[in-house]
XYZ file of N, CA and C in Angstrom:
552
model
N 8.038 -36.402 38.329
C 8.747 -35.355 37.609
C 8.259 -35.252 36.167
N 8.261 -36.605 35.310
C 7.726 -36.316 34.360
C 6.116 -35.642 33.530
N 5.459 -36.245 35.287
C 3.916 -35.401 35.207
C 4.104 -34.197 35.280
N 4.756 -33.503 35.727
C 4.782 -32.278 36.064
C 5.178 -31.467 34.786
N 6.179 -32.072 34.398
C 7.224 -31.885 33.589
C 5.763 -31.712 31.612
N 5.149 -32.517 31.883
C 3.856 -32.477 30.799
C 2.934 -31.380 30.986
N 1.785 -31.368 32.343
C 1.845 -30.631 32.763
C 1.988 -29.008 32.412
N 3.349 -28.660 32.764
C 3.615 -27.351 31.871
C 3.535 -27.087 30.761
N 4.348 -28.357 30.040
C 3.867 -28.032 28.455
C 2.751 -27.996 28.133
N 1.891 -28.788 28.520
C 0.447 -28.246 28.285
C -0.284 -27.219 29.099
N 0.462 -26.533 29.740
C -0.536 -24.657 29.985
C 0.363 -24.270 28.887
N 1.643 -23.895 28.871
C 2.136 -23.435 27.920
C 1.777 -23.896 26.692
N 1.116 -24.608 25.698
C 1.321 -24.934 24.700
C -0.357 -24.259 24.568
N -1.074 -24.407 25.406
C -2.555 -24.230 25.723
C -2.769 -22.430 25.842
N -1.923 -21.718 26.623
C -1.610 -20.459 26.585
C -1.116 -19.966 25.148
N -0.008 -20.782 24.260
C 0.061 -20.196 23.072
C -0.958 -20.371 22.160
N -1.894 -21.360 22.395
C -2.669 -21.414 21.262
C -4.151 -20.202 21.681
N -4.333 -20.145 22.883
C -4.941 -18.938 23.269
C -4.669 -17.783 22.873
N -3.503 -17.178 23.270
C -3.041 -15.940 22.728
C -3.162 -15.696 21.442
N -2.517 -17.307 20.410
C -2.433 -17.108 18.542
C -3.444 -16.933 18.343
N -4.924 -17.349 19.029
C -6.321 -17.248 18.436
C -6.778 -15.940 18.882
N -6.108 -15.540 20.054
C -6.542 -13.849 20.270
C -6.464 -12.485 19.246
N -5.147 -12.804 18.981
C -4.287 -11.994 17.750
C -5.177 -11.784 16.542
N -5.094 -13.263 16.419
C -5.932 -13.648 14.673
C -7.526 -12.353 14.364
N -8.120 -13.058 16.192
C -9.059 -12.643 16.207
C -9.744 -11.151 16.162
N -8.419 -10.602 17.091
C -8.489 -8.604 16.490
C -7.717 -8.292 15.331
N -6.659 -9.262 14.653
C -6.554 -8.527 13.367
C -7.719 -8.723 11.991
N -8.580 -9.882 12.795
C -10.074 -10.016 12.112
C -10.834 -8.662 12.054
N -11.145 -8.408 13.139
C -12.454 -7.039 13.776
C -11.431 -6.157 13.345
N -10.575 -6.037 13.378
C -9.894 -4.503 12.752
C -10.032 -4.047 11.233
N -9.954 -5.507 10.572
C -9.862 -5.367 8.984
C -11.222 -5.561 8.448
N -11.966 -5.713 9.529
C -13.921 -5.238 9.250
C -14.015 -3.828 8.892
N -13.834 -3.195 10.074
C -13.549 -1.534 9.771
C -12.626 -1.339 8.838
N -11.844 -1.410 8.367
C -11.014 -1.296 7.102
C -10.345 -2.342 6.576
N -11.516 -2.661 5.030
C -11.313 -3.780 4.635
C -10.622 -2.759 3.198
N -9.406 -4.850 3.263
C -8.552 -4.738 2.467
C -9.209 -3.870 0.729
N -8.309 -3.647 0.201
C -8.743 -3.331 -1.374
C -7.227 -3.335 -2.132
N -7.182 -3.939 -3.500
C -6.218 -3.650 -4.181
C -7.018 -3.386 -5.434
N -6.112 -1.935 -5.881
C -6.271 -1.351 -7.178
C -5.327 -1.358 -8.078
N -5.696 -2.038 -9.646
C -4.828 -2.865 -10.801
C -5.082 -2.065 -11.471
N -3.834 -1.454 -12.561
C -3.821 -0.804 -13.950
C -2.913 -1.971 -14.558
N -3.686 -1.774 -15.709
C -2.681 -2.916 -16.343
C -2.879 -2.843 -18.083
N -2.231 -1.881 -18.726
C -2.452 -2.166 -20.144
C -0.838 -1.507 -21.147
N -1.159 -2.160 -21.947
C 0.265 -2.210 -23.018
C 1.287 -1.953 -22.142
N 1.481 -3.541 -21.703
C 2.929 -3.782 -20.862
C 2.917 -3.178 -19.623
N 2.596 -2.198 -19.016
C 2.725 -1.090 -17.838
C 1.876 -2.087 -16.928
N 1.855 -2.390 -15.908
C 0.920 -3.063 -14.243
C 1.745 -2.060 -13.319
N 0.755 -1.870 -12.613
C 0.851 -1.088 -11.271
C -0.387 -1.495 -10.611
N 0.530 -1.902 -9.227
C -0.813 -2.816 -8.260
C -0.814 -2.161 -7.049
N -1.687 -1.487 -5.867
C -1.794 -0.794 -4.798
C -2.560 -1.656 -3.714
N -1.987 -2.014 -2.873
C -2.600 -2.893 -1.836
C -2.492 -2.009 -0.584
N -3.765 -1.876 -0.270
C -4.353 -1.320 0.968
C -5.279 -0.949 1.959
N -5.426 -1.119 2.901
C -7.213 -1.341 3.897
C -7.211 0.438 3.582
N -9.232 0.506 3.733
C -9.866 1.276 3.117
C -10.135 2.126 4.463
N -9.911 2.485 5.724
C -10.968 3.472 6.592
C -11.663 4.034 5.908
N -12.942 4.555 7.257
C -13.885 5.361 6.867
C -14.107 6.651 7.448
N -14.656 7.395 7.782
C -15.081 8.604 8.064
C -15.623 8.755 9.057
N -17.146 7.657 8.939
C -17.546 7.447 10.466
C -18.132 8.820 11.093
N -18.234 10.247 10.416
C -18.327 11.184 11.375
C -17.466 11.871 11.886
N -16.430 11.705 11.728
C -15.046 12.256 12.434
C -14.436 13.294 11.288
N -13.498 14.112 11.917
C -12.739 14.671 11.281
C -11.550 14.026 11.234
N -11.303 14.333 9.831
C -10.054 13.361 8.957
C -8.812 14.219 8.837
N -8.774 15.169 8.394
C -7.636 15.853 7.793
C -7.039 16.719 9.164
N -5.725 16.886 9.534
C -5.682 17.692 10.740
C -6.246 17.267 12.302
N -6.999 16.200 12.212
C -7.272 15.618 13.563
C -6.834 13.673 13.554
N -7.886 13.168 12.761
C -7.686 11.773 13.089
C -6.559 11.307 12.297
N -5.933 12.218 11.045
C -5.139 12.425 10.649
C -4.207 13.211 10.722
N -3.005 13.791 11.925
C -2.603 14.943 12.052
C -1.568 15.455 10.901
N -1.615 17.140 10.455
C -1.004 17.253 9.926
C 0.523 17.446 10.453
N 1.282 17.266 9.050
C 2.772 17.299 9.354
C 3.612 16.134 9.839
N 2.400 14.855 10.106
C 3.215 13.611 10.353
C 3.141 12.606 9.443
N 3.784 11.806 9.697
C 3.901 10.589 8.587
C 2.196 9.602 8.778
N 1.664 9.693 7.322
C 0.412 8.536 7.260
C 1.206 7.411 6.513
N 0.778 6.363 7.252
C 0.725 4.994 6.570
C -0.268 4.807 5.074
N -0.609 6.084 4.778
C -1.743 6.178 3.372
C -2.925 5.413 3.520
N -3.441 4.878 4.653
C -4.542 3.905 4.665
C -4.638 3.226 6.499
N -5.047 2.238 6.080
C -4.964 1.417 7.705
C -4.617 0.603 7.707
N -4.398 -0.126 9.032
C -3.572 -1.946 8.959
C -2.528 -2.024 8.968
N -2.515 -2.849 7.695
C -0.724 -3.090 7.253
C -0.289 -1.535 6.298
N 0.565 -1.815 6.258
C 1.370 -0.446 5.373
C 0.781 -0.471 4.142
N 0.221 0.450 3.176
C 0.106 0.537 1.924
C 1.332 0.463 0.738
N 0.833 -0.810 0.114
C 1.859 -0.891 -1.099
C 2.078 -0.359 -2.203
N 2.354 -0.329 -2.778
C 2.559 0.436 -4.418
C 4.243 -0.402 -5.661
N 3.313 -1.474 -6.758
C 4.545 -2.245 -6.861
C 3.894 -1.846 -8.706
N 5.068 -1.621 -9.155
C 5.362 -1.010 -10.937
C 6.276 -2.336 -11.520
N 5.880 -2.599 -12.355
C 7.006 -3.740 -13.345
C 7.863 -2.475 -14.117
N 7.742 -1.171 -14.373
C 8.448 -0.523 -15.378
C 8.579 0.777 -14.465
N 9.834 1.185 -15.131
C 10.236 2.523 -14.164
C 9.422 3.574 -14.503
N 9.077 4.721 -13.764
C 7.784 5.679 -13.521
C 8.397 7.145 -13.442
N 7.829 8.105 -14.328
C 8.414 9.128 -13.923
C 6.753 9.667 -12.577
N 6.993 9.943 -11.620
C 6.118 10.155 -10.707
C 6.358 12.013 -10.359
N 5.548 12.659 -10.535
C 5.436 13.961 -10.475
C 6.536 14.153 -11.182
N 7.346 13.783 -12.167
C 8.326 13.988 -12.803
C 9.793 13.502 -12.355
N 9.944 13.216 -11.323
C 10.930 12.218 -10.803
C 10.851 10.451 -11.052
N 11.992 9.991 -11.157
C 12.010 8.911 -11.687
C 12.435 7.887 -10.801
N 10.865 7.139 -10.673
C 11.332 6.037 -9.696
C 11.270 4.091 -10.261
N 12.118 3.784 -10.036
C 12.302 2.540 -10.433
C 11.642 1.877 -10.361
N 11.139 0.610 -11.192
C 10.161 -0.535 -11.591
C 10.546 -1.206 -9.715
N 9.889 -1.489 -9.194
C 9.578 -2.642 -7.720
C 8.523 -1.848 -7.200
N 8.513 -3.110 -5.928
C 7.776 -2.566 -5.086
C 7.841 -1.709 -3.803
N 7.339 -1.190 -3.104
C 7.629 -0.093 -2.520
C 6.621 0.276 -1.436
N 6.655 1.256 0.066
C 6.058 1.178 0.724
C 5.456 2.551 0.084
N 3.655 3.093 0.295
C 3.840 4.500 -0.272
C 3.160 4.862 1.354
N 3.916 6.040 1.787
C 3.561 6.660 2.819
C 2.994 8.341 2.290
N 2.819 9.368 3.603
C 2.423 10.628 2.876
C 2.454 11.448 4.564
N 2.812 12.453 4.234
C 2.781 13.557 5.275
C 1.547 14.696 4.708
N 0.288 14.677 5.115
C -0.376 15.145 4.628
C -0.405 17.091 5.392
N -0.643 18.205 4.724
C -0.717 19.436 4.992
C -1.744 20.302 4.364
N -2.394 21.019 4.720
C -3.301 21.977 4.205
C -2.880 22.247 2.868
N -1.503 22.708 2.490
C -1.068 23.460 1.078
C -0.827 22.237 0.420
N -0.157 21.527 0.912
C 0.944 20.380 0.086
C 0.981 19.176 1.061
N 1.270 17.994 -0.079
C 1.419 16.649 0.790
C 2.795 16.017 -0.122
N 2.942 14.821 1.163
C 4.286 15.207 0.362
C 4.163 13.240 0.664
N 4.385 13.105 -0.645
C 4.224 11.073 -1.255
C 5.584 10.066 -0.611
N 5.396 9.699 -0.725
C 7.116 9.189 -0.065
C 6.438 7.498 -0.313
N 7.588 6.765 -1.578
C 7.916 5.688 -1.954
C 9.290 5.273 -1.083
N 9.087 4.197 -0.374
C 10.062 3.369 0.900
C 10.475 2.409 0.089
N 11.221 1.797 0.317
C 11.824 0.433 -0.647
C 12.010 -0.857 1.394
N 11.775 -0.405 2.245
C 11.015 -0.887 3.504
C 9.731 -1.174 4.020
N 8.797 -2.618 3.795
C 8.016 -3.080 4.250
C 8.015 -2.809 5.460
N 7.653 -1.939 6.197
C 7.210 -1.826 7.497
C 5.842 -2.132 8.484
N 5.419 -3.611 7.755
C 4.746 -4.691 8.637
C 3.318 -3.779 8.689
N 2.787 -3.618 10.241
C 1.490 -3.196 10.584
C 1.330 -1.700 10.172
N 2.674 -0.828 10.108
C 2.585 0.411 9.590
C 2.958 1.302 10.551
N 2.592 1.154 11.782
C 2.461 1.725 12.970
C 3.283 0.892 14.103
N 3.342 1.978 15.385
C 4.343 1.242 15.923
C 3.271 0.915 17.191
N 3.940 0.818 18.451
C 3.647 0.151 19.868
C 2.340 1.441 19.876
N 3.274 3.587 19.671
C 2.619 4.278 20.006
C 1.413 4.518 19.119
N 1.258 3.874 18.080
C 0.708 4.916 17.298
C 1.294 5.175 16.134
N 2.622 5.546 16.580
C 3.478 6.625 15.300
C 3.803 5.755 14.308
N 3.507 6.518 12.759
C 4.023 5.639 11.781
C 5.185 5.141 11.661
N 5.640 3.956 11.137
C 6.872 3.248 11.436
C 7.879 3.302 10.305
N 7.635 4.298 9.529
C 8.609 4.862 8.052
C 9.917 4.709 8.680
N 11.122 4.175 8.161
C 12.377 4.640 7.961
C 12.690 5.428 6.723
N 12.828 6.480 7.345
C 13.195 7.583 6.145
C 14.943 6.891 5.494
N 15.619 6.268 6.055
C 16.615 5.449 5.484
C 16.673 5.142 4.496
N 15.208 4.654 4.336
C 14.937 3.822 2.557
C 13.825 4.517 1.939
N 13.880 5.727 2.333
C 12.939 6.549 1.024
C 13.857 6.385 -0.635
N 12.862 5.902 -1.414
C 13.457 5.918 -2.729
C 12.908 6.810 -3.676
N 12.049 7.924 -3.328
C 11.554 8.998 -3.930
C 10.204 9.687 -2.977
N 10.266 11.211 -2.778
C 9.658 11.776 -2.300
C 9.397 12.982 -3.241
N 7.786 12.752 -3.331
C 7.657 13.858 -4.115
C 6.216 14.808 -3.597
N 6.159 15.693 -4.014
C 5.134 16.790 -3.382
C 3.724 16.801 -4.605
N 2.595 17.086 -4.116
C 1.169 17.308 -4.880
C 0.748 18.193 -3.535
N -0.404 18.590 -4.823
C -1.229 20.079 -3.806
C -2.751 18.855 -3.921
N -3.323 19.364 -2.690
C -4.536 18.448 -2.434
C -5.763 19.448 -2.955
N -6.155 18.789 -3.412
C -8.091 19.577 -4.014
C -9.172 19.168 -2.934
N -9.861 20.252 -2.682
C -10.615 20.138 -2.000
C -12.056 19.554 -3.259
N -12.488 18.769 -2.479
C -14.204 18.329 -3.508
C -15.347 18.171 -2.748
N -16.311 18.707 -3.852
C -17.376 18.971 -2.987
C -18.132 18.221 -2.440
N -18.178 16.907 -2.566
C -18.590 15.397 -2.487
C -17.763 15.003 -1.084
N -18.507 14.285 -0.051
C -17.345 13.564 0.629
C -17.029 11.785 0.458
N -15.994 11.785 0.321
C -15.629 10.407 -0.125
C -15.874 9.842 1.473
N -16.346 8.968 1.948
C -16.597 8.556 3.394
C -15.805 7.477 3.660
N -15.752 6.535 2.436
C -14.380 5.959 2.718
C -13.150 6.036 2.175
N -12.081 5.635 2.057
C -10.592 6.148 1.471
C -10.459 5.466 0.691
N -10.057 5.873 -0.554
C -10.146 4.991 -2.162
C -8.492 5.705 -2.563
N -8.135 4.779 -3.472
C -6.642 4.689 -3.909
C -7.431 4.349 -5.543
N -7.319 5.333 -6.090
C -7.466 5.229 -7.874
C -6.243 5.244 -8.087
N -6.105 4.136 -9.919
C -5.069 4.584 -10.594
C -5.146 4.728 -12.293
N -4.924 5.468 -13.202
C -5.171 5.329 -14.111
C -4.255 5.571 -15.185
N -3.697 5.604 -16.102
C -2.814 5.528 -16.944
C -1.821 6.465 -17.415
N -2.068 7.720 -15.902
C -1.793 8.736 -16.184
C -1.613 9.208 -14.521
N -2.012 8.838 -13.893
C -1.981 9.245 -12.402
C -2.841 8.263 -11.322
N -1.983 8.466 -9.609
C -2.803 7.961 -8.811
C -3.480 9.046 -8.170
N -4.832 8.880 -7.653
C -5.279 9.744 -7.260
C -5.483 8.885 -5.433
N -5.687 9.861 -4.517
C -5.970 9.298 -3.261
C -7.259 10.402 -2.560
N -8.176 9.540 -2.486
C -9.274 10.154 -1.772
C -9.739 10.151 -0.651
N -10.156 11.531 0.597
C -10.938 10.534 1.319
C -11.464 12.044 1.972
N -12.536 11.885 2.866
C -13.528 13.200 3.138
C -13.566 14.238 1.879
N -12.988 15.412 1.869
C -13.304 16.538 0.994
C -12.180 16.980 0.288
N -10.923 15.915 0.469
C -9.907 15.834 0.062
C -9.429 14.799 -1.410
N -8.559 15.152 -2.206
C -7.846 14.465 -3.412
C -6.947 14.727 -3.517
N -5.913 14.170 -3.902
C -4.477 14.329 -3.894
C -4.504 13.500 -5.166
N -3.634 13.553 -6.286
C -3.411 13.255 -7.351
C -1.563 13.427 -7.520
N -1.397 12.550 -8.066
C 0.099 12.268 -8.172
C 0.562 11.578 -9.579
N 1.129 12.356 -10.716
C 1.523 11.602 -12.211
C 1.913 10.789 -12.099
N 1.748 9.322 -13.122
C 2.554 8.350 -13.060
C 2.897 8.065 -14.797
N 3.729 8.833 -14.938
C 4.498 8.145 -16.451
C 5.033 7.181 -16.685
N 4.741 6.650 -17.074
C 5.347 5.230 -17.442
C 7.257 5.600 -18.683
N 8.302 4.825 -18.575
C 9.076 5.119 -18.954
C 9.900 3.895 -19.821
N 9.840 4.179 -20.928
C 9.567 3.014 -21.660
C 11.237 2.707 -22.465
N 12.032 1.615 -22.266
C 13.491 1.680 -22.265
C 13.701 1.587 -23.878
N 14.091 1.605 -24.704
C 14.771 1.854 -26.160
C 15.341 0.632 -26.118
């Protein structure tokens, strides 16, 4: 009984360590194709830090296909894209509080529309596919018009500068104010 009884624990213990090294191993090859990047502003007191995997282009169409419009983007690939402020922000002129935050985006031909989550939502995506936003904990949603440029960005870049984030990727830019709001 007790052989037996070992035995199992060792397929089972032998099966979990199989599977944990499986996992590891495609969230490896996934974050090849879109490797991590974080982008730092950081001067007179103000930090704002953006953590997020980079896709690429690859040839494909981005805007309206591999990206559909009218649904929720995770802003990037992988894990969810972050966006974390030490000081409160007026963002397109709305005022969003110093933390950190998930930044998602519903991207559209005319308008895209930014959406700061105060919900870490893990890989970003769910079982289907579909982004895994709870609109529950949106803590500011705000709208920008996208520029078309004549350059194609081939991979997806997250700028930030002392004055705005910008988000790039094929023939597309989206730019979004970030005021910094400084307490008395």
């Amino acid at each position: 009984m007790k052989k037996a009884f070992r035995r199992i624990l060792l397929v089972l213990f032998s099966v979990l360590i199989l599977v944990t090294g499986f996992f590891y191993y495609l969230r490896y090859q996934t974050k090849q194709a879109s490797p991590e990047a974080v982008e730092l502003y950081e001067e007179d007191g103000v930090r704002m830090e953006v953590h997020y995997s980079r896709p690429s282009k690859k040839g494909r169409q981005i805007f309206g296909s591999l990206v559909p419009y009218g649904e929720t983007w995770r802003t990037g690939a992988n894990e969810v894209t972050t966006f974390e402020s030490n000081i409160d922000l007026l963002v397109n002129g709305k005022r969003l509080p110093a933390g950190k935050y998930s930044l998602w985006t519903i991207p559209n031909p005319n308008e895209w529309i930014v959406i700061f989550n105060t919900k870490n939502s893990g890989w970003g995506v769910d079982m289907n596919g579909k982004a895994s936003r709870d609109a529950q904990f949106d803590m500011l949603t705000v709208i920008s018009r996208p520029q078309t440029t004549y350059g194609i960005q081939d991979t997806f870049a997250i700028d930030l500068s002392s004055s705005n984030m910008s988000l790039k990727w094929d023939q597309v830019k989206v730019d979004v104010t970030l005021d910094p709001v400084f307490m008395d």
